[in-house]
C-alpha atoms as one frame of an Amber mdcrd trajectory, in Angstrom:
protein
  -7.232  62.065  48.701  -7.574  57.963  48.089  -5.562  55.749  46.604  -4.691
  52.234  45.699  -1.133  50.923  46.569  -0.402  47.265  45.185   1.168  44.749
  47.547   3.545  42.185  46.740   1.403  39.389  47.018  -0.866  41.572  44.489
  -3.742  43.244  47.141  -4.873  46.622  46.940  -4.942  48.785  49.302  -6.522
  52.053  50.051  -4.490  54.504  51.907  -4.743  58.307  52.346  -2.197  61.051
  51.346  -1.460  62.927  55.039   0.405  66.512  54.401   3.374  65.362  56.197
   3.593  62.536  52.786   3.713  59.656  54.935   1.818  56.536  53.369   1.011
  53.562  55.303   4.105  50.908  55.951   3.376  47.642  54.796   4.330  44.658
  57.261   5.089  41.037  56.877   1.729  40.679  56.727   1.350  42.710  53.887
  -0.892  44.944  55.649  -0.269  49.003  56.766   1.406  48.976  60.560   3.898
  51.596  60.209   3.728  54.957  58.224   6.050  55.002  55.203   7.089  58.077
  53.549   7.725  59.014  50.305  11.162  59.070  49.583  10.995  54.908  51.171
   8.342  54.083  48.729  10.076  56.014  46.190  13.261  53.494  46.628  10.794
  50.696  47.167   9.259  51.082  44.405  11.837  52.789  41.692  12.821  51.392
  37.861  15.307  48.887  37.733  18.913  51.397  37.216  19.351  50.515  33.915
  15.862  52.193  33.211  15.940  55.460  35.566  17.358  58.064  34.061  17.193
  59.845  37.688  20.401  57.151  39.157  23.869  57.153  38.060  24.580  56.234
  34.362  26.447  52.885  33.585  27.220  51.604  30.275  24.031  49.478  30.596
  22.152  53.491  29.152  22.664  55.550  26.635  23.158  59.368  27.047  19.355
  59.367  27.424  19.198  56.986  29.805  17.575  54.355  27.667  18.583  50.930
  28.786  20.256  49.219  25.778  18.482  46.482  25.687  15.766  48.231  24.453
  14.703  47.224  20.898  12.448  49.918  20.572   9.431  48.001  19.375   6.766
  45.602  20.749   7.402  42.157  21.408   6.383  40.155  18.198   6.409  36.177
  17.445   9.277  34.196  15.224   7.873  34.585  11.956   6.651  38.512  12.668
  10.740  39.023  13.576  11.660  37.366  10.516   9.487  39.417   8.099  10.377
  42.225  10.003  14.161  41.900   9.635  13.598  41.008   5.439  14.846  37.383
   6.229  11.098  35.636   5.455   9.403  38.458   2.925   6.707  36.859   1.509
   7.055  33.583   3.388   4.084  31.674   4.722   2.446  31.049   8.304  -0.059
  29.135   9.435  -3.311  30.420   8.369  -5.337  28.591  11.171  -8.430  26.088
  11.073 -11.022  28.318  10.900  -9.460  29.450   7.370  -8.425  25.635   6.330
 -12.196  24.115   6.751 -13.418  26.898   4.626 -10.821  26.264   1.927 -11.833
  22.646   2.325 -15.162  23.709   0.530 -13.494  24.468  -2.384 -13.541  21.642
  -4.924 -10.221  21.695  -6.702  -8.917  21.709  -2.716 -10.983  18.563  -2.198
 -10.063  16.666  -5.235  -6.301  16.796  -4.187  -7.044  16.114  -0.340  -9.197
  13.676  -1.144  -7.964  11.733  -3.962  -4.651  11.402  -1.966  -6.527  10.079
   0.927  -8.894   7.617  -1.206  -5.420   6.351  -3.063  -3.702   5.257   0.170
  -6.164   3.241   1.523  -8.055   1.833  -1.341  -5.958  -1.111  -1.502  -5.413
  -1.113   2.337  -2.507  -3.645   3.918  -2.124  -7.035   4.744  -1.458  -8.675
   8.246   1.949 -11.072   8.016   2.120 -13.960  10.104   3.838 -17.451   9.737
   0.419 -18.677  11.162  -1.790 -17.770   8.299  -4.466 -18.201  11.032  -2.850
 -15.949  13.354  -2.989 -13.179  10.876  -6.407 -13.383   9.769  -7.740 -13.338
  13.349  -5.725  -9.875  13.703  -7.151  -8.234  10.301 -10.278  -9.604  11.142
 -10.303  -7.820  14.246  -8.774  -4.295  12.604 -11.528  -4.343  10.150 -14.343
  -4.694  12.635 -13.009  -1.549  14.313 -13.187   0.167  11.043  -9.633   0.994
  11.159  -9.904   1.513   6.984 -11.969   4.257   7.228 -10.293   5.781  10.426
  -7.081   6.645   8.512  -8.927   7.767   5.346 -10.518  10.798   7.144  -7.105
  10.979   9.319  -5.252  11.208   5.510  -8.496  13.740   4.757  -7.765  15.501
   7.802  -3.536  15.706   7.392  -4.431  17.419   4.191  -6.556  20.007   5.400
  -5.600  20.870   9.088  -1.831  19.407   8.374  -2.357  16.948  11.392  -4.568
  14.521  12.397  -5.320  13.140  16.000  -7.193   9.778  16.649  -8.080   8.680
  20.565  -7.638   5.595  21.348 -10.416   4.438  23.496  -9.851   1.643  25.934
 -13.004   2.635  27.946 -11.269   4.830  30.319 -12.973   7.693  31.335 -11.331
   8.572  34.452  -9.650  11.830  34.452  -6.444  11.000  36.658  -6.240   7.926
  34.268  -6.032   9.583  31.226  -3.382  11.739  32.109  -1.501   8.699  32.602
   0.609   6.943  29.829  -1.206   4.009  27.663   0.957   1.312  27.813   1.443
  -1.717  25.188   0.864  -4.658  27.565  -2.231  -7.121  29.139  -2.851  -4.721
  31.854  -3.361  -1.723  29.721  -5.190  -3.337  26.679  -7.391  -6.252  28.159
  -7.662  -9.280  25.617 -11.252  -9.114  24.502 -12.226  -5.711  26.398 -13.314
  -2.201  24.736 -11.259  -1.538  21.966 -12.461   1.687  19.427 -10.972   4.546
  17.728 -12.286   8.110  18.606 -11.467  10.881  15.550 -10.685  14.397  17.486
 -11.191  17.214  15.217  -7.787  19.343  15.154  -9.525  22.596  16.259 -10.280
  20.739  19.859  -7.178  20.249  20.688  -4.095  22.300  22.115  -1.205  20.833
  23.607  -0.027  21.238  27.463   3.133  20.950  28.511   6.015  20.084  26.923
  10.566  20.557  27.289  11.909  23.601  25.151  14.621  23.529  27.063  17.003
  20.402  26.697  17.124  18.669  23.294  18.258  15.358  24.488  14.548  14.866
  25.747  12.311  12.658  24.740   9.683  15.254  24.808  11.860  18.075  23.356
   8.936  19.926  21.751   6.575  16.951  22.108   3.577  17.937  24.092   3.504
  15.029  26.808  -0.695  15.890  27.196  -3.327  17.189  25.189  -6.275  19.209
  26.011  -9.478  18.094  23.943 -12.214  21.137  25.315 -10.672  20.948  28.300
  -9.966  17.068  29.094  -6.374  16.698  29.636  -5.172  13.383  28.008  -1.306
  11.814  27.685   0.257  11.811  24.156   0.207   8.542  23.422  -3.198   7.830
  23.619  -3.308   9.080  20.306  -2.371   7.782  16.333  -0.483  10.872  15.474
  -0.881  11.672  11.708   1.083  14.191  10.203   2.046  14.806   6.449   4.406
  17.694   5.930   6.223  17.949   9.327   7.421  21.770  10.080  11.050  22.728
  11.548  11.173  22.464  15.248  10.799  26.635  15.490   7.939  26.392  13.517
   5.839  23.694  15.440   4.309  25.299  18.143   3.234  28.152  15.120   1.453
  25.098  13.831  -0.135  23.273  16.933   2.432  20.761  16.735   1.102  19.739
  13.416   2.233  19.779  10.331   1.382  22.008   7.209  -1.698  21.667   5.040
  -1.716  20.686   1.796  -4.799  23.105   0.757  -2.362  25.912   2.551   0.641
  25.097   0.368  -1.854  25.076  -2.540  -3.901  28.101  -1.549  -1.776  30.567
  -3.647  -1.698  28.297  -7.273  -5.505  28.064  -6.580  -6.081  32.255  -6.217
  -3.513  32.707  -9.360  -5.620  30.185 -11.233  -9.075  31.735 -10.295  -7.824
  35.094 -11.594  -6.680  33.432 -14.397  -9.660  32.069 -15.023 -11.463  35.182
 -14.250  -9.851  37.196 -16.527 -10.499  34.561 -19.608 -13.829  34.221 -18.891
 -14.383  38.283 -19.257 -12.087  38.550 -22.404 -14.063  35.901 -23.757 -17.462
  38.358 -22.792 -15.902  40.965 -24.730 -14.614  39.666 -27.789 -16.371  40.825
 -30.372 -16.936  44.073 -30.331 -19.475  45.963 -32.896 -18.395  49.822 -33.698
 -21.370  51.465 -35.207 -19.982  55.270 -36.406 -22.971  57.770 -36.785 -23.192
  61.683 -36.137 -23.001  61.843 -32.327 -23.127  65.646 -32.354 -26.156  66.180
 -31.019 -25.541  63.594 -28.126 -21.974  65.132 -27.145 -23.097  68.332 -27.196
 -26.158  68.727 -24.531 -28.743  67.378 -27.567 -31.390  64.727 -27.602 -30.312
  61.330 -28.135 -33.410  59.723 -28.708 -32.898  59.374 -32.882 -29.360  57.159
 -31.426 -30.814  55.371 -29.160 -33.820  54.261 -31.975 -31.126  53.558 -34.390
 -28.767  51.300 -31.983 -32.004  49.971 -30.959 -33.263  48.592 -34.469 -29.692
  47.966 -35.715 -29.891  45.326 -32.361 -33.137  43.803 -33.465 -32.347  42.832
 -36.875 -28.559  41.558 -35.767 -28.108  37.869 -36.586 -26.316  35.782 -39.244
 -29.392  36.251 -41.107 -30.528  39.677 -40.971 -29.638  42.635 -43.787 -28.305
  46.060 -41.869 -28.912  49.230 -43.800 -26.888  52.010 -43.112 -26.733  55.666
 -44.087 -24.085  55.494 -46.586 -22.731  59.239 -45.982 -22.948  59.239 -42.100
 -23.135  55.636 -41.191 -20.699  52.425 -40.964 -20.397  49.453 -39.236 -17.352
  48.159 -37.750 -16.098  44.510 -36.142 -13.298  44.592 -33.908 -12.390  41.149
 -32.604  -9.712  40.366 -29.534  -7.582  37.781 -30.626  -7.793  34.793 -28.020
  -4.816  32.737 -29.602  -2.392  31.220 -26.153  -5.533  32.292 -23.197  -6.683
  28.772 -23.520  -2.508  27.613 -22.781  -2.508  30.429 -20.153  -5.511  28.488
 -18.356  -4.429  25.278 -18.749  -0.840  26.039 -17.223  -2.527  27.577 -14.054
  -3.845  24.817 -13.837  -1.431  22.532 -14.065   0.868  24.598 -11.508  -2.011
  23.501  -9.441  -2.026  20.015  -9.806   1.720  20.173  -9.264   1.493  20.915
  -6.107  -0.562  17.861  -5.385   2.459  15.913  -7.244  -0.338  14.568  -9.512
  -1.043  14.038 -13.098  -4.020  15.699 -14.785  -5.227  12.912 -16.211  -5.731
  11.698 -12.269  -6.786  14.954 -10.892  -9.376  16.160 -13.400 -10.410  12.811
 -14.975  -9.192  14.234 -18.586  -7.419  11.934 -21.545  -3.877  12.389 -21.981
  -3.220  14.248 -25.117  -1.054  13.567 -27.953  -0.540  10.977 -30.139  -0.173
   7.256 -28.148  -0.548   8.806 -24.932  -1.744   6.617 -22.234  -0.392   8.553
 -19.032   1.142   5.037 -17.795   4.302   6.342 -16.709   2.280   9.301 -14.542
  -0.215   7.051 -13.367   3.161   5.576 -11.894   5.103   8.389 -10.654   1.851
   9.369  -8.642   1.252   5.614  -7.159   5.204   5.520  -6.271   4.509   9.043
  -4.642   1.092   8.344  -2.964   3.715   4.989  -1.702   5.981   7.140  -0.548
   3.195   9.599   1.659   1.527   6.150   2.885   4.629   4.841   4.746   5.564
   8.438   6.329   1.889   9.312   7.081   0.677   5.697   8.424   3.589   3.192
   9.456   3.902   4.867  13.213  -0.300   5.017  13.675  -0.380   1.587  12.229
   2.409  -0.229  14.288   0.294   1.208  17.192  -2.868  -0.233  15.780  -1.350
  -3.336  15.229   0.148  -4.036  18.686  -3.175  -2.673  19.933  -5.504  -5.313
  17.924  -2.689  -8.382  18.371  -3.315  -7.030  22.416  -7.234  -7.356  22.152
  -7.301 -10.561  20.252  -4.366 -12.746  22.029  -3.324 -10.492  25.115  -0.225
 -10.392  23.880   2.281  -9.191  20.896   3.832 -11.256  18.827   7.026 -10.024
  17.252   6.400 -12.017  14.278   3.211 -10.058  13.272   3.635  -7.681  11.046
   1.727  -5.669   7.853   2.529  -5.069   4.555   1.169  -1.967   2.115  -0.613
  -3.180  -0.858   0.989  -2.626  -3.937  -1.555   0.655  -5.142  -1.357  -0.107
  -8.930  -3.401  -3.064  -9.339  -2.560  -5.072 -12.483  -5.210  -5.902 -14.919
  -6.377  -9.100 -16.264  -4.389  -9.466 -19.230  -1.256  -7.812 -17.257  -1.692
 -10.719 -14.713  -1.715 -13.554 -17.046   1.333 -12.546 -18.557   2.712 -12.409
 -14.989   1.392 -16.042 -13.932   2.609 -17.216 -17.478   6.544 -16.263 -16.690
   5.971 -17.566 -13.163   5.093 -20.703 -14.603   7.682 -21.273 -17.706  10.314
 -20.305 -14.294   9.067 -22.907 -12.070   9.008 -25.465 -15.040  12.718 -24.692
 -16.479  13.928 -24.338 -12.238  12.253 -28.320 -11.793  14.031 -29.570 -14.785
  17.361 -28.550 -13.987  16.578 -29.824 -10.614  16.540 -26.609  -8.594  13.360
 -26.939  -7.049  10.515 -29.629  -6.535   6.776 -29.975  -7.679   6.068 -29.536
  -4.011   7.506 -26.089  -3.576   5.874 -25.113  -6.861   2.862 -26.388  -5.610
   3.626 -24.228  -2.196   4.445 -21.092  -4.137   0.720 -21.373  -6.080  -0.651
 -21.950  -2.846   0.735 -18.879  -1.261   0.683 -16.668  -3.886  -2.764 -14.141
  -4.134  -2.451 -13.704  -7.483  -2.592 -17.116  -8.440  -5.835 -18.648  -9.458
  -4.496 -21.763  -6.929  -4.478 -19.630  -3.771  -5.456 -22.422  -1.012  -4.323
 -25.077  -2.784  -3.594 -27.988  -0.778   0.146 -28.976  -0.795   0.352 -32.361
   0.115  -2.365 -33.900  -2.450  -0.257 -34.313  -5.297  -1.862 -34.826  -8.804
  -0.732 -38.033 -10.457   2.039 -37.320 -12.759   1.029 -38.323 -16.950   1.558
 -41.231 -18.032   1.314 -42.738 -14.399   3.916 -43.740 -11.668   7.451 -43.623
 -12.749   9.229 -46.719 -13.242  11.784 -47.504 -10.704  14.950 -48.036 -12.485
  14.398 -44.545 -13.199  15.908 -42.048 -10.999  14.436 -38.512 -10.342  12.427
 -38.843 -13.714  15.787 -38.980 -15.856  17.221 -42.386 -17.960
């Protein structure tokens, strides 16, 4: 009889069963030389002790010889051992990205994701330089690359997928080179070279190795690569964009990502659909129209054609309009109505649980008037901008340093310390708003001159600098001609 005996080094080979029981020896070689009986490849071969319930017992075994390590069920992930054990019932996991992009579809999904995203970029930032000059040259150059529009779908992205990954394309296309750190210097970045930003869908990508073992690492559950379809690249060739970061046991659960926004929202969205559901079929049946006649004949194996003529005509003549006769011995007409008093509330406060999630008002999600006598919604027009604030400096002040270095790079071939950005303020103040605010600039520069504080000069400077002035440009050193002409000069500093 043949057989297949497993090597070591994981061959197969085919040996034959003698009558004496000898098998084949294996060598160094790993192949047969020497016969081998059965009690060697028995001992070979065996269980570890602590699983043979044929070798002396230890107190590694129970009485049946079960090792006692034994859990006695299949191996099973974090979260699965959490539920399991009752410490997580009910408790979320990642529902994957095949799930997210078709909740992305959904359009009260998209209005969160996407207002968020439209918010933190619609007023963009500013580059800050001592040389004026200096700093236009550098947004000038982040603006050509479309660098606006690369972290609005990376914001689109964070709220759907939970992370967003953008490749940072320097022109490199060698395999061995990409592997390789991108570093922040001349040689890396050439001044005036290829210079682009490459969006990487999150479903591309999985991560390659990274330390799970010592915490002091600078890759301590930081992927050091990425594989996009294949094409291993180093980390930080890549704007990392995450939104709602995940504990460290949770983050290779998520792809090293963070969670999405239309996951945290998927269960207020399915309450709110049933809710909706349901209102929309009490509302079918509300009224409800009783007709009582002799149903005799129809209950009790008759014809019910003289029923069905009489519902029939009773159906034809129905409006506000019509007369109904009825039989006024056998006949009569009922109207039961559900009462639908607090359904429209019920609605409304799904709803609303909804747009809580989002931390934003209704009047910004859904476009509707505040309600309620004097209501403008000001003050949660404001706690959404200070929140949207908030999610623009976690979510883009990394990616954008990076940008930043990588544009001042491109442009001068080298960084400049004193280059920095600034977030535009997201509430933008109206026209009547900012005269009021250039009026009290004005009656403070006036009162600071006349005690002396400050100069027409620096007033002049501050109009000059300020973007919300009307005098933004002005030139500082062509002073206007004071009323009344020069100032005598016995007169000192404009005061007898």
């Amino acid at each position: 009889m043949k057989s297949l005996l497993i090597t070591p080094d994981r061959r197969a080979l085919k040996f034959t069963a003698h009558p004496t029981d000898q098998l084949p020896r294996l060598g160094a070689s790993g192949l047969a030389n020497t016969p081998l009986n059965a009690a060697d490849c028995a001992e070979r071969y065996a269980l570890p002790a602590v699983m043979d319930v044929s070798r002396p017992k230890s107190g590694l075994v129970d009485a049946g010889g079960m090792a006692l390590d034994s859990v006695g069920a299949p191996c099973a992930d974090v979260m699965q051992f959490l539920a399991d054990t009752g410490g997580m019932i009910g408790a979320p996991s990642f529902i994957g990205y095949a799930s997210c992009a078709n909740l992305s579809q959904d359009p009260l999904m998209r209005a969160g994701v996407e207002t968020l995203a439209a918010d933190t970029t619609r007023q963009w930032m500013d580059v800050t330089h001592p040389d004026m000059v200096k700093a236009k040259s550098v947004k000038t150059v982040m603006d050509r690359m479309g660098l606006r529009h690369v972290f609005r779908r990376a914001a689109s992205d964070t709220g759907y997928f939970g992370v967003a990954r953008v490749f940072i394309d320097t022109g490199e296309r060698d395999h061995a080179a990409l592997r390789e750190p991108l570093r922040l210097t001349p040689d890396s970045v050439l001044q005036g070279g290829n210079l682009s930003f490459i969006h990487i869908d999150p479903s591309l990508m999985f991560p390659g190795q990274y330390n799970a073992s010592d915490p002091l690492s600078p890759w301590f559950y930081r992927p050091r690569t990425w594989f996009a379809l294949g094409r291993e690249i180093h980390s930080s060739r890549f704007l990392h964009f995450v939104q709602h970061p995940v504990p460290l046991l949770l983050k290779p659960a998520y792809n090293f990502g963070g969670i999405p926004s239309v996951q945290m929202a998927l269960d207020y969205l399915v309450h709110f659909a049933g809710t909706r559901e349901s209102a929309a079929r009490l509302l079918k049946k509300f009224s409800l129209t009783v007709f009582k006649t002799n149903m005799q004949s129809v209950l009790y194996g008759g014809g019910d054609d003289d029923v069905r003529r009489r519902v029939e005509y009773f159906a034809k003549n129905r409006d506000n309009d019509g007369v109904e006769l009825v039989d006024m011995e056998e006949e009569e007409i009922l109207q039961i109505n559900t009462p639908l008093s607090g359904v429209v509330d019920i609605v409304r406060q799904a709803l609303e649980m909804l747009a809580a999630v989002w931390r934003m008002p209704v009047t910004k999600y859904l476009g509707v008037s505040p309600g309620g006598m004097n209501a403008t919604g000001e003050s949660d027009l404001q706690n959404w901008y200070d929140h949207a604030s908030g999610q623009q400096a976690s979510m883009f002040d990394e990616p954008m340093n990076t940008a930043l270095a990588l544009a001042q790079l491109h442009t001068f071939g080298a960084i400049d310390p004193d280059c920095g950005f600034t977030w535009a303020a997201l509430k933008k103040p109206s026209d009547s708003e900012l005269a009021i605010i250039n009026k009290t600039k004005a009656d403070t520069d006036a009162v600071l001159q006349q005690c002396g504080a400050i100069s027409a000069e620096e007033i002049r400077g501050r109009l000059s600098n300020d973007p919300q002035s009307e005098y933004t440009g002005l030139d500082v050193d062509d002073l206007p001609q004071a009323p009344g002409g020069e100032l005598p000069d016995d007169v000192d500093g404009g005061l007898l």
